[in-house]
Amino acid sequence: MAGDTRERIMESARLTVQDLGYGGLSFRELAKDVGIKSASIHYYFPTKGDLGEAILGRYIDRYAAFLEGLLEAGTEPGALMRHYTDMFRATLLNGNRLCLAGMLSAERNELPAEICAEILRWGEMNESWIARVLALQGTGDPADFRPRAAAVFAAVSGAQMIAHGRHDVALYDDVVAAYRASGLIP
Amino acid sequence: MAGDTRERIMESARLTVQDLGYGGLSFRELAKDVGIKSASIHYYFPTKGDLGEAILGRYIDRYAAFLEGLLEAGTEPGALMRHYTDMFRATLLNGNRLCLAGMLSAERNELPAEICAEILRWGEMNESWIARVLALQGTGDPADFRPRAAAVFAAVSGAQMIAHGRHDVALYDDVVAAYRASGLIP
DNA sequence: ACCTGAACACCGTTCAAGT
DNA sequence: ACCTGAACACCGTTCAAGT
């Protein structure tokens, strides 16, 4: 089946980067997992940076589609934000993994420029979606909620990161609950 | 002067890890910076993990002392938290670096257990300090403010991480301002 | 179109050998 | 006490060679 090898390279690489980081991704281990030689990976992705850009680009597109679907299915801010925080929670449950973009954010100073550009796009996408949700409960344009949306995005990302660092999903739950109690998250 | 080489190894290593991550720290580059051969580093730190544990341990001790000093010098929660958020801001200003513990939190799934234990200590230290500050403006024991303190710690850590990922200090400022506006941070 | 072995300059680590 | 060169198994990348 066409494109199957490329597909399996991307899937295995994504899972590894979310687990061990970009620096922890080895072409030789990756090739072993897919069942080819490490030199063959370069046929699909000339450099490690190309592979990183490809998996992050698709990661963003898929979550953008998922979030778009949530907005089409419901308009209650509390329920929408619950789905949003559950999304980050599920990543922790899957082998204490970190959001792909969050992991790459930490490593950004040693990443090629194309990946850094995708990290920006991840933030823009998340913040614009949250701003639309916040606009549902108040009056005004989603653009007016952009600063607070950035705060919600940063707060949820941070909760995931420290819970990942301490390998403690309950900590994520407690922190997110405190965000809600403080009124930061609807 | 005794211990000078060891000192310079630790300082150079810390700056590199906060910049490029634990995986981005190379013994050969580090040795070049200090002016010795890479094999000599193992005389001071048998393994890379030992070096990581040493620099994180000292990092935590120093910030603990700094924060303790703040609490001895003032009791106004707003001013204390301003110093706290400025501390994370200064790290971004220093070459877009990340908090050492935050960087290692992201990479934790490929770190030795001793470093993971220090990551826990970093969180405990920050949360207990924030809880003491929060207790200054309300009634009750610092322990009562522990959940909210964890939320403040996660939120500030997250703001630093996404600002680091986008190489944008203004984003950090905006997010922290939104935290204050929402009432999460005094 | 897709894959490979071999080579290259890197990496942390070990160790016998130096002073 | 402190440092080193050489070796080891790793790393991403390149390239000529295969089918």
PDB file of N, CA and C in Angstrom, chain B residues 59-138:
ATOM      1  N   TYR B  59      20.863  24.809  41.757  1.00  0.00           N
ATOM      2  CA  TYR B  59      19.893  25.774  41.205  1.00  0.00           C
ATOM      3  C   TYR B  59      18.724  25.940  42.170  1.00  0.00           C
ATOM      4  N   ILE B  60      18.189  24.844  42.644  1.00  0.00           N
ATOM      5  CA  ILE B  60      17.055  24.893  43.563  1.00  0.00           C
ATOM      6  C   ILE B  60      17.453  25.564  44.875  1.00  0.00           C
ATOM      7  N   ASP B  61      18.597  25.185  45.421  1.00  0.00           N
ATOM      8  CA  ASP B  61      19.053  25.769  46.688  1.00  0.00           C
ATOM      9  C   ASP B  61      19.206  27.280  46.584  1.00  0.00           C
ATOM     10  N   ARG B  62      19.753  27.731  45.473  1.00  0.00           N
ATOM     11  CA  ARG B  62      19.967  29.167  45.304  1.00  0.00           C
ATOM     12  C   ARG B  62      18.664  29.945  45.174  1.00  0.00           C
ATOM     13  N   TYR B  63      17.718  29.396  44.418  1.00  0.00           N
ATOM     14  CA  TYR B  63      16.432  30.085  44.282  1.00  0.00           C
ATOM     15  C   TYR B  63      15.642  30.018  45.588  1.00  0.00           C
ATOM     16  N   ALA B  64      15.812  28.942  46.327  1.00  0.00           N
ATOM     17  CA  ALA B  64      15.147  28.840  47.633  1.00  0.00           C
ATOM     18  C   ALA B  64      15.662  29.939  48.564  1.00  0.00           C
ATOM     19  N   ALA B  65      16.968  30.159  48.538  1.00  0.00           N
ATOM     20  CA  ALA B  65      17.568  31.204  49.374  1.00  0.00           C
ATOM     21  C   ALA B  65      17.109  32.591  48.924  1.00  0.00           C
ATOM     22  N   PHE B  66      17.039  32.787  47.620  1.00  0.00           N
ATOM     23  CA  PHE B  66      16.595  34.073  47.075  1.00  0.00           C
ATOM     24  C   PHE B  66      15.162  34.374  47.495  1.00  0.00           C
ATOM     25  N   LEU B  67      14.288  33.379  47.366  1.00  0.00           N
ATOM     26  CA  LEU B  67      12.884  33.567  47.711  1.00  0.00           C
ATOM     27  C   LEU B  67      12.712  33.768  49.217  1.00  0.00           C
ATOM     28  N   GLU B  68      13.519  33.049  49.990  1.00  0.00           N
ATOM     29  CA  GLU B  68      13.477  33.219  51.445  1.00  0.00           C
ATOM     30  C   GLU B  68      13.833  34.661  51.814  1.00  0.00           C
ATOM     31  N   GLY B  69      14.819  35.190  51.122  1.00  0.00           N
ATOM     32  CA  GLY B  69      15.228  36.578  51.353  1.00  0.00           C
ATOM     33  C   GLY B  69      14.121  37.567  51.046  1.00  0.00           C
ATOM     34  N   LEU B  70      13.357  37.281  50.003  1.00  0.00           N
ATOM     35  CA  LEU B  70      12.240  38.171  49.650  1.00  0.00           C
ATOM     36  C   LEU B  70      11.204  38.218  50.759  1.00  0.00           C
ATOM     37  N   LEU B  71      10.929  37.045  51.338  1.00  0.00           N
ATOM     38  CA  LEU B  71       9.919  36.977  52.395  1.00  0.00           C
ATOM     39  C   LEU B  71      10.399  37.667  53.675  1.00  0.00           C
ATOM     40  N   GLU B  72      11.720  37.718  53.859  1.00  0.00           N
ATOM     41  CA  GLU B  72      12.255  38.401  55.037  1.00  0.00           C
ATOM     42  C   GLU B  72      12.257  39.916  54.844  1.00  0.00           C
ATOM     43  N   ALA B  73      12.295  40.332  53.572  1.00  0.00           N
ATOM     44  CA  ALA B  73      12.393  41.766  53.266  1.00  0.00           C
ATOM     45  C   ALA B  73      11.041  42.452  53.111  1.00  0.00           C
ATOM     46  N   GLY B  74       9.980  41.670  52.886  1.00  0.00           N
ATOM     47  CA  GLY B  74       8.686  42.303  52.678  1.00  0.00           C
ATOM     48  C   GLY B  74       7.532  41.346  52.914  1.00  0.00           C
ATOM     49  N   THR B  75       6.344  41.901  53.158  1.00  0.00           N
ATOM     50  CA  THR B  75       5.176  41.047  53.443  1.00  0.00           C
ATOM     51  C   THR B  75       3.970  41.423  52.587  1.00  0.00           C
ATOM     52  N   GLU B  76       4.193  42.207  51.542  1.00  0.00           N
ATOM     53  CA  GLU B  76       3.082  42.610  50.681  1.00  0.00           C
ATOM     54  C   GLU B  76       2.971  41.606  49.523  1.00  0.00           C
ATOM     55  N   PRO B  77       1.864  40.833  49.487  1.00  0.00           N
ATOM     56  CA  PRO B  77       1.717  39.767  48.485  1.00  0.00           C
ATOM     57  C   PRO B  77       1.905  40.245  47.047  1.00  0.00           C
ATOM     58  N   GLY B  78       1.345  41.397  46.694  1.00  0.00           N
ATOM     59  CA  GLY B  78       1.472  41.902  45.330  1.00  0.00           C
ATOM     60  C   GLY B  78       2.918  42.132  44.935  1.00  0.00           C
ATOM     61  N   ALA B  79       3.669  42.751  45.833  1.00  0.00           N
ATOM     62  CA  ALA B  79       5.083  43.026  45.544  1.00  0.00           C
ATOM     63  C   ALA B  79       5.896  41.742  45.495  1.00  0.00           C
ATOM     64  N   LEU B  80       5.594  40.808  46.398  1.00  0.00           N
ATOM     65  CA  LEU B  80       6.318  39.536  46.416  1.00  0.00           C
ATOM     66  C   LEU B  80       6.086  38.748  45.127  1.00  0.00           C
ATOM     67  N   MET B  81       4.847  38.704  44.680  1.00  0.00           N
ATOM     68  CA  MET B  81       4.554  37.969  43.452  1.00  0.00           C
ATOM     69  C   MET B  81       5.118  38.671  42.223  1.00  0.00           C
ATOM     70  N   ARG B  82       5.255  39.980  42.295  1.00  0.00           N
ATOM     71  CA  ARG B  82       5.897  40.716  41.195  1.00  0.00           C
ATOM     72  C   ARG B  82       7.364  40.298  41.088  1.00  0.00           C
ATOM     73  N   HIS B  83       8.014  40.192  42.232  1.00  0.00           N
ATOM     74  CA  HIS B  83       9.400  39.704  42.217  1.00  0.00           C
ATOM     75  C   HIS B  83       9.477  38.280  41.669  1.00  0.00           C
ATOM     76  N   TYR B  84       8.484  37.493  42.041  1.00  0.00           N
ATOM     77  CA  TYR B  84       8.470  36.091  41.590  1.00  0.00           C
ATOM     78  C   TYR B  84       8.352  36.008  40.066  1.00  0.00           C
ATOM     79  N   THR B  85       7.399  36.740  39.491  1.00  0.00           N
ATOM     80  CA  THR B  85       7.225  36.667  38.035  1.00  0.00           C
ATOM     81  C   THR B  85       8.396  37.338  37.295  1.00  0.00           C
ATOM     82  N   ASP B  86       9.002  38.335  37.928  1.00  0.00           N
ATOM     83  CA  ASP B  86      10.181  38.967  37.319  1.00  0.00           C
ATOM     84  C   ASP B  86      11.370  38.006  37.248  1.00  0.00           C
ATOM     85  N   MET B  87      11.416  37.092  38.209  1.00  0.00           N
ATOM     86  CA  MET B  87      12.480  36.084  38.257  1.00  0.00           C
ATOM     87  C   MET B  87      12.416  35.206  37.008  1.00  0.00           C
ATOM     88  N   PHE B  88      11.233  34.736  36.660  1.00  0.00           N
ATOM     89  CA  PHE B  88      11.068  33.914  35.454  1.00  0.00           C
ATOM     90  C   PHE B  88      11.279  34.756  34.200  1.00  0.00           C
ATOM     91  N   ARG B  89      10.935  36.018  34.273  1.00  0.00           N
ATOM     92  CA  ARG B  89      11.116  36.921  33.137  1.00  0.00           C
ATOM     93  C   ARG B  89      12.599  37.120  32.834  1.00  0.00           C
ATOM     94  N   ALA B  90      13.392  37.275  33.894  1.00  0.00           N
ATOM     95  CA  ALA B  90      14.831  37.510  33.716  1.00  0.00           C
ATOM     96  C   ALA B  90      15.498  36.351  32.983  1.00  0.00           C
ATOM     97  N   THR B  91      15.023  35.137  33.225  1.00  0.00           N
ATOM     98  CA  THR B  91      15.578  33.959  32.548  1.00  0.00           C
ATOM     99  C   THR B  91      15.333  34.026  31.039  1.00  0.00           C
ATOM    100  N   LEU B  92      14.151  34.478  30.654  1.00  0.00           N
ATOM    101  CA  LEU B  92      13.844  34.635  29.226  1.00  0.00           C
ATOM    102  C   LEU B  92      14.736  35.704  28.605  1.00  0.00           C
ATOM    103  N   LEU B  93      14.958  36.781  29.349  1.00  0.00           N
ATOM    104  CA  LEU B  93      15.775  37.881  28.827  1.00  0.00           C
ATOM    105  C   LEU B  93      17.230  37.449  28.634  1.00  0.00           C
ATOM    106  N   ASN B  94      17.670  36.477  29.402  1.00  0.00           N
ATOM    107  CA  ASN B  94      19.046  35.984  29.302  1.00  0.00           C
ATOM    108  C   ASN B  94      19.177  34.939  28.188  1.00  0.00           C
ATOM    109  N   GLY B  95      19.104  35.371  26.951  1.00  0.00           N
ATOM    110  CA  GLY B  95      19.273  34.456  25.814  1.00  0.00           C
ATOM    111  C   GLY B  95      18.112  33.526  25.568  1.00  0.00           C
ATOM    112  N   ASN B  96      16.904  33.996  25.881  1.00  0.00           N
ATOM    113  CA  ASN B  96      15.698  33.168  25.708  1.00  0.00           C
ATOM    114  C   ASN B  96      15.844  31.818  26.404  1.00  0.00           C
ATOM    115  N   ARG B  97      16.426  31.848  27.591  1.00  0.00           N
ATOM    116  CA  ARG B  97      16.604  30.598  28.327  1.00  0.00           C
ATOM    117  C   ARG B  97      15.334  30.198  29.069  1.00  0.00           C
ATOM    118  N   LEU B  98      15.284  28.928  29.415  1.00  0.00           N
ATOM    119  CA  LEU B  98      14.164  28.388  30.170  1.00  0.00           C
ATOM    120  C   LEU B  98      14.652  28.073  31.574  1.00  0.00           C
ATOM    121  N   CYS B  99      13.749  28.129  32.527  1.00  0.00           N
ATOM    122  CA  CYS B  99      14.047  27.662  33.877  1.00  0.00           C
ATOM    123  C   CYS B  99      14.680  26.272  33.775  1.00  0.00           C
ATOM    124  N   LEU B 100      15.763  26.043  34.509  1.00  0.00           N
ATOM    125  CA  LEU B 100      16.469  24.761  34.418  1.00  0.00           C
ATOM    126  C   LEU B 100      15.540  23.590  34.727  1.00  0.00           C
ATOM    127  N   ALA B 101      14.743  23.742  35.778  1.00  0.00           N
ATOM    128  CA  ALA B 101      13.833  22.663  36.169  1.00  0.00           C
ATOM    129  C   ALA B 101      12.717  22.474  35.148  1.00  0.00           C
ATOM    130  N   GLY B 102      12.287  23.569  34.528  1.00  0.00           N
ATOM    131  CA  GLY B 102      11.252  23.481  33.506  1.00  0.00           C
ATOM    132  C   GLY B 102      11.754  22.724  32.284  1.00  0.00           C
ATOM    133  N   MET B 103      12.974  23.035  31.871  1.00  0.00           N
ATOM    134  CA  MET B 103      13.578  22.340  30.736  1.00  0.00           C
ATOM    135  C   MET B 103      13.684  20.846  31.039  1.00  0.00           C
ATOM    136  N   LEU B 104      14.174  20.526  32.226  1.00  0.00           N
ATOM    137  CA  LEU B 104      14.343  19.121  32.593  1.00  0.00           C
ATOM    138  C   LEU B 104      12.998  18.432  32.804  1.00  0.00           C
ATOM    139  N   SER B 105      11.964  19.200  33.183  1.00  0.00           N
ATOM    140  CA  SER B 105      10.618  18.630  33.291  1.00  0.00           C
ATOM    141  C   SER B 105      10.158  18.083  31.950  1.00  0.00           C
ATOM    142  N   ALA B 106      10.396  18.871  30.891  1.00  0.00           N
ATOM    143  CA  ALA B 106       9.992  18.417  29.556  1.00  0.00           C
ATOM    144  C   ALA B 106      10.732  17.135  29.181  1.00  0.00           C
ATOM    145  N   GLU B 107      12.013  17.077  29.524  1.00  0.00           N
ATOM    146  CA  GLU B 107      12.856  15.946  29.114  1.00  0.00           C
ATOM    147  C   GLU B 107      12.816  14.770  30.099  1.00  0.00           C
ATOM    148  N   ARG B 108      11.999  14.855  31.115  1.00  0.00           N
ATOM    149  CA  ARG B 108      12.084  13.923  32.246  1.00  0.00           C
ATOM    150  C   ARG B 108      12.015  12.434  31.868  1.00  0.00           C
ATOM    151  N   ASN B 109      11.304  12.087  30.808  1.00  0.00           N
ATOM    152  CA  ASN B 109      11.184  10.663  30.459  1.00  0.00           C
ATOM    153  C   ASN B 109      12.494  10.029  29.990  1.00  0.00           C
ATOM    154  N   GLU B 110      13.507  10.833  29.769  1.00  0.00           N
ATOM    155  CA  GLU B 110      14.805  10.225  29.422  1.00  0.00           C
ATOM    156  C   GLU B 110      15.885  10.613  30.431  1.00  0.00           C
ATOM    157  N   LEU B 111      15.466  11.024  31.609  1.00  0.00           N
ATOM    158  CA  LEU B 111      16.427  11.416  32.642  1.00  0.00           C
ATOM    159  C   LEU B 111      16.552  10.352  33.726  1.00  0.00           C
ATOM    160  N   PRO B 112      17.742  10.259  34.366  1.00  0.00           N
ATOM    161  CA  PRO B 112      17.912   9.327  35.488  1.00  0.00           C
ATOM    162  C   PRO B 112      17.044   9.741  36.671  1.00  0.00           C
ATOM    163  N   ALA B 113      16.737   8.778  37.526  1.00  0.00           N
ATOM    164  CA  ALA B 113      15.805   8.978  38.638  1.00  0.00           C
ATOM    165  C   ALA B 113      16.236  10.090  39.595  1.00  0.00           C
ATOM    166  N   GLU B 114      17.535  10.266  39.794  1.00  0.00           N
ATOM    167  CA  GLU B 114      18.007  11.283  40.742  1.00  0.00           C
ATOM    168  C   GLU B 114      17.613  12.691  40.290  1.00  0.00           C
ATOM    169  N   ILE B 115      17.656  12.919  38.972  1.00  0.00           N
ATOM    170  CA  ILE B 115      17.257  14.228  38.463  1.00  0.00           C
ATOM    171  C   ILE B 115      15.750  14.413  38.609  1.00  0.00           C
ATOM    172  N   CYS B 116      14.990  13.361  38.370  1.00  0.00           N
ATOM    173  CA  CYS B 116      13.536  13.441  38.530  1.00  0.00           C
ATOM    174  C   CYS B 116      13.169  13.788  39.961  1.00  0.00           C
ATOM    175  N   ALA B 117      13.926  13.268  40.911  1.00  0.00           N
ATOM    176  CA  ALA B 117      13.667  13.569  42.329  1.00  0.00           C
ATOM    177  C   ALA B 117      13.892  15.053  42.600  1.00  0.00           C
ATOM    178  N   GLU B 118      14.892  15.638  41.963  1.00  0.00           N
ATOM    179  CA  GLU B 118      15.154  17.065  42.137  1.00  0.00           C
ATOM    180  C   GLU B 118      14.063  17.919  41.492  1.00  0.00           C
ATOM    181  N   ILE B 119      13.494  17.420  40.398  1.00  0.00           N
ATOM    182  CA  ILE B 119      12.382  18.139  39.763  1.00  0.00           C
ATOM    183  C   ILE B 119      11.210  18.229  40.729  1.00  0.00           C
ATOM    184  N   LEU B 120      10.968  17.155  41.469  1.00  0.00           N
ATOM    185  CA  LEU B 120       9.914  17.167  42.491  1.00  0.00           C
ATOM    186  C   LEU B 120      10.211  18.237  43.540  1.00  0.00           C
ATOM    187  N   ARG B 121      11.468  18.283  43.959  1.00  0.00           N
ATOM    188  CA  ARG B 121      11.862  19.234  45.000  1.00  0.00           C
ATOM    189  C   ARG B 121      11.671  20.682  44.532  1.00  0.00           C
ATOM    190  N   TRP B 122      11.956  20.945  43.266  1.00  0.00           N
ATOM    191  CA  TRP B 122      11.739  22.275  42.703  1.00  0.00           C
ATOM    192  C   TRP B 122      10.254  22.687  42.826  1.00  0.00           C
ATOM    193  N   GLY B 123       9.380  21.780  42.474  1.00  0.00           N
ATOM    194  CA  GLY B 123       7.949  22.074  42.554  1.00  0.00           C
ATOM    195  C   GLY B 123       7.496  22.301  43.986  1.00  0.00           C
ATOM    196  N   GLU B 124       7.929  21.441  44.887  1.00  0.00           N
ATOM    197  CA  GLU B 124       7.562  21.571  46.298  1.00  0.00           C
ATOM    198  C   GLU B 124       8.029  22.909  46.855  1.00  0.00           C
ATOM    199  N   MET B 125       9.252  23.272  46.531  1.00  0.00           N
ATOM    200  CA  MET B 125       9.836  24.517  47.037  1.00  0.00           C
ATOM    201  C   MET B 125       9.047  25.731  46.538  1.00  0.00           C
ATOM    202  N   ASN B 126       8.773  25.760  45.266  1.00  0.00           N
ATOM    203  CA  ASN B 126       8.025  26.889  44.693  1.00  0.00           C
ATOM    204  C   ASN B 126       6.614  26.970  45.264  1.00  0.00           C
ATOM    205  N   GLU B 127       5.950  25.832  45.336  1.00  0.00           N
ATOM    206  CA  GLU B 127       4.568  25.840  45.807  1.00  0.00           C
ATOM    207  C   GLU B 127       4.458  26.217  47.275  1.00  0.00           C
ATOM    208  N   SER B 128       5.406  25.775  48.083  1.00  0.00           N
ATOM    209  CA  SER B 128       5.314  26.106  49.509  1.00  0.00           C
ATOM    210  C   SER B 128       5.595  27.594  49.721  1.00  0.00           C
ATOM    211  N   TRP B 129       6.492  28.160  48.913  1.00  0.00           N
ATOM    212  CA  TRP B 129       6.772  29.602  49.024  1.00  0.00           C
ATOM    213  C   TRP B 129       5.541  30.409  48.603  1.00  0.00           C
ATOM    214  N   ILE B 130       4.949  30.053  47.468  1.00  0.00           N
ATOM    215  CA  ILE B 130       3.764  30.779  46.983  1.00  0.00           C
ATOM    216  C   ILE B 130       2.621  30.671  47.996  1.00  0.00           C
ATOM    217  N   ALA B 131       2.467  29.486  48.587  1.00  0.00           N
ATOM    218  CA  ALA B 131       1.400  29.302  49.574  1.00  0.00           C
ATOM    219  C   ALA B 131       1.606  30.229  50.778  1.00  0.00           C
ATOM    220  N   ARG B 132       2.843  30.419  51.179  1.00  0.00           N
ATOM    221  CA  ARG B 132       3.131  31.335  52.296  1.00  0.00           C
ATOM    222  C   ARG B 132       2.771  32.766  51.917  1.00  0.00           C
ATOM    223  N   VAL B 133       3.043  33.133  50.676  1.00  0.00           N
ATOM    224  CA  VAL B 133       2.696  34.488  50.215  1.00  0.00           C
ATOM    225  C   VAL B 133       1.181  34.665  50.178  1.00  0.00           C
ATOM    226  N   LEU B 134       0.489  33.670  49.662  1.00  0.00           N
ATOM    227  CA  LEU B 134      -0.972  33.758  49.574  1.00  0.00           C
ATOM    228  C   LEU B 134      -1.589  33.855  50.965  1.00  0.00           C
ATOM    229  N   ALA B 135      -0.982  33.176  51.923  1.00  0.00           N
ATOM    230  CA  ALA B 135      -1.510  33.193  53.296  1.00  0.00           C
ATOM    231  C   ALA B 135      -1.376  34.573  53.930  1.00  0.00           C
ATOM    232  N   LEU B 136      -0.472  35.386  53.407  1.00  0.00           N
ATOM    233  CA  LEU B 136      -0.260  36.733  53.960  1.00  0.00           C
ATOM    234  C   LEU B 136      -1.458  37.649  53.718  1.00  0.00           C
ATOM    235  N   GLN B 137      -2.213  37.371  52.658  1.00  0.00           N
ATOM    236  CA  GLN B 137      -3.326  38.267  52.327  1.00  0.00           C
ATOM    237  C   GLN B 137      -4.670  37.726  52.789  1.00  0.00           C
ATOM    238  N   GLY B 138      -4.688  36.515  53.324  1.00  0.00           N
ATOM    239  CA  GLY B 138      -5.951  35.962  53.781  1.00  0.00           C
ATOM    240  C   GLY B 138      -5.819  35.474  55.209  1.00  0.00           C
TER     241      GLY B 138
END
